[in-house]
Coordinates of C-alpha atoms in Angstrom, one line a residue:
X1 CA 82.6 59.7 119.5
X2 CA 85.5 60.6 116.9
X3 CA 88.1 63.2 116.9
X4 CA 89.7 64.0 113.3
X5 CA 92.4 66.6 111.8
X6 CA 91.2 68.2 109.1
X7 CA 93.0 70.1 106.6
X8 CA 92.3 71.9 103.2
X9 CA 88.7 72.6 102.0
X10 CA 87.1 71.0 105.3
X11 CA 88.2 73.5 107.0
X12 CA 85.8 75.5 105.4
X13 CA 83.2 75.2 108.5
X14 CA 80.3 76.4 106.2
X15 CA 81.4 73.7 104.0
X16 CA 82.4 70.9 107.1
X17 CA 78.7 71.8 107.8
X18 CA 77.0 70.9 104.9
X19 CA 79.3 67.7 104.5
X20 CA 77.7 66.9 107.8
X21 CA 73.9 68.4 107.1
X22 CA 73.8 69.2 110.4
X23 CA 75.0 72.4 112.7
X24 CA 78.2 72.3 114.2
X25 CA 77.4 73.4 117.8
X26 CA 77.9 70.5 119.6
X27 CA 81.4 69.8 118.2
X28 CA 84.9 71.0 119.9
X29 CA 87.0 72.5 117.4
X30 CA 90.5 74.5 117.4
X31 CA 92.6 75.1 115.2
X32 CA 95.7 72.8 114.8
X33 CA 98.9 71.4 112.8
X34 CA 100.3 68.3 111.6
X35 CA 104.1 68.9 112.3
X36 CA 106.5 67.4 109.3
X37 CA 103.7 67.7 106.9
X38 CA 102.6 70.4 104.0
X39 CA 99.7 70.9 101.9
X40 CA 99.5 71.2 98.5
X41 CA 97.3 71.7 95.4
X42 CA 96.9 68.7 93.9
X43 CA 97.8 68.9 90.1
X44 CA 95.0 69.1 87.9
X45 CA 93.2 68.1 90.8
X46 CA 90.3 70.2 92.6
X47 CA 91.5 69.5 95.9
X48 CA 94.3 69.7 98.5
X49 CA 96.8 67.1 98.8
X50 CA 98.9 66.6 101.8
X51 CA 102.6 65.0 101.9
X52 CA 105.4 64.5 104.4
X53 CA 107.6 67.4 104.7
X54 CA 110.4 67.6 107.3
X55 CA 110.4 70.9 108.9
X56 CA 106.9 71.7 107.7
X57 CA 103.5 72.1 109.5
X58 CA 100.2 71.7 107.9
X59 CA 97.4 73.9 109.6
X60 CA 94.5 72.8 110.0
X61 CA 91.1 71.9 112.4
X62 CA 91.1 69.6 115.2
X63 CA 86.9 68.4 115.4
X64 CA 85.9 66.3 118.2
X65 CA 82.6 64.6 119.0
X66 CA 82.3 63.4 115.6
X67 CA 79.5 60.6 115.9
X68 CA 78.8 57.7 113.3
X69 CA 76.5 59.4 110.8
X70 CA 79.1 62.2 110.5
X71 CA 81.7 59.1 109.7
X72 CA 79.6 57.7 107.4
X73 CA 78.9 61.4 105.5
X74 CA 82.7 62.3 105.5
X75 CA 84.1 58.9 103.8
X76 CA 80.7 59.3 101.2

């Protein structure tokens, strides 16, 4: 099993559960930061983008139990 940090639109959980097309009950989450990071929009971009940022912290979702159908979802 996988733990990853996500940040931006995943941490949407209706949205991190459709990604997956499965419930999320048997996952651990809590909420979390990436010290010395930020997020940003991405210009002309639809999505999020994150960059190194000294004295910054990006917020976002800490989801463990991540197995290797959810991998496979999350890079499609």
């Amino acid at each position: 099993m996988s733990a990853l940090f996500f940040y931006g639109t995943l941490r949407h959980l209706p949205l991190l559960e459709t990604v997956l097309g499965r419930p999320l009950s048997d996952l651990q989450i809590r909420d979390a930061v990436l010290p010395d990071h930020a997020v940003y929009d991405g210009r002309d971009e639809h999505f999020p983008m994150m960059c190194p940022e000294t004295d910054h912290n990006a917020p976002g979702l800490v989801v463990e139990g991540l197995g290797p159908e959810d991998l496979k979802r999350l890079k499609f």
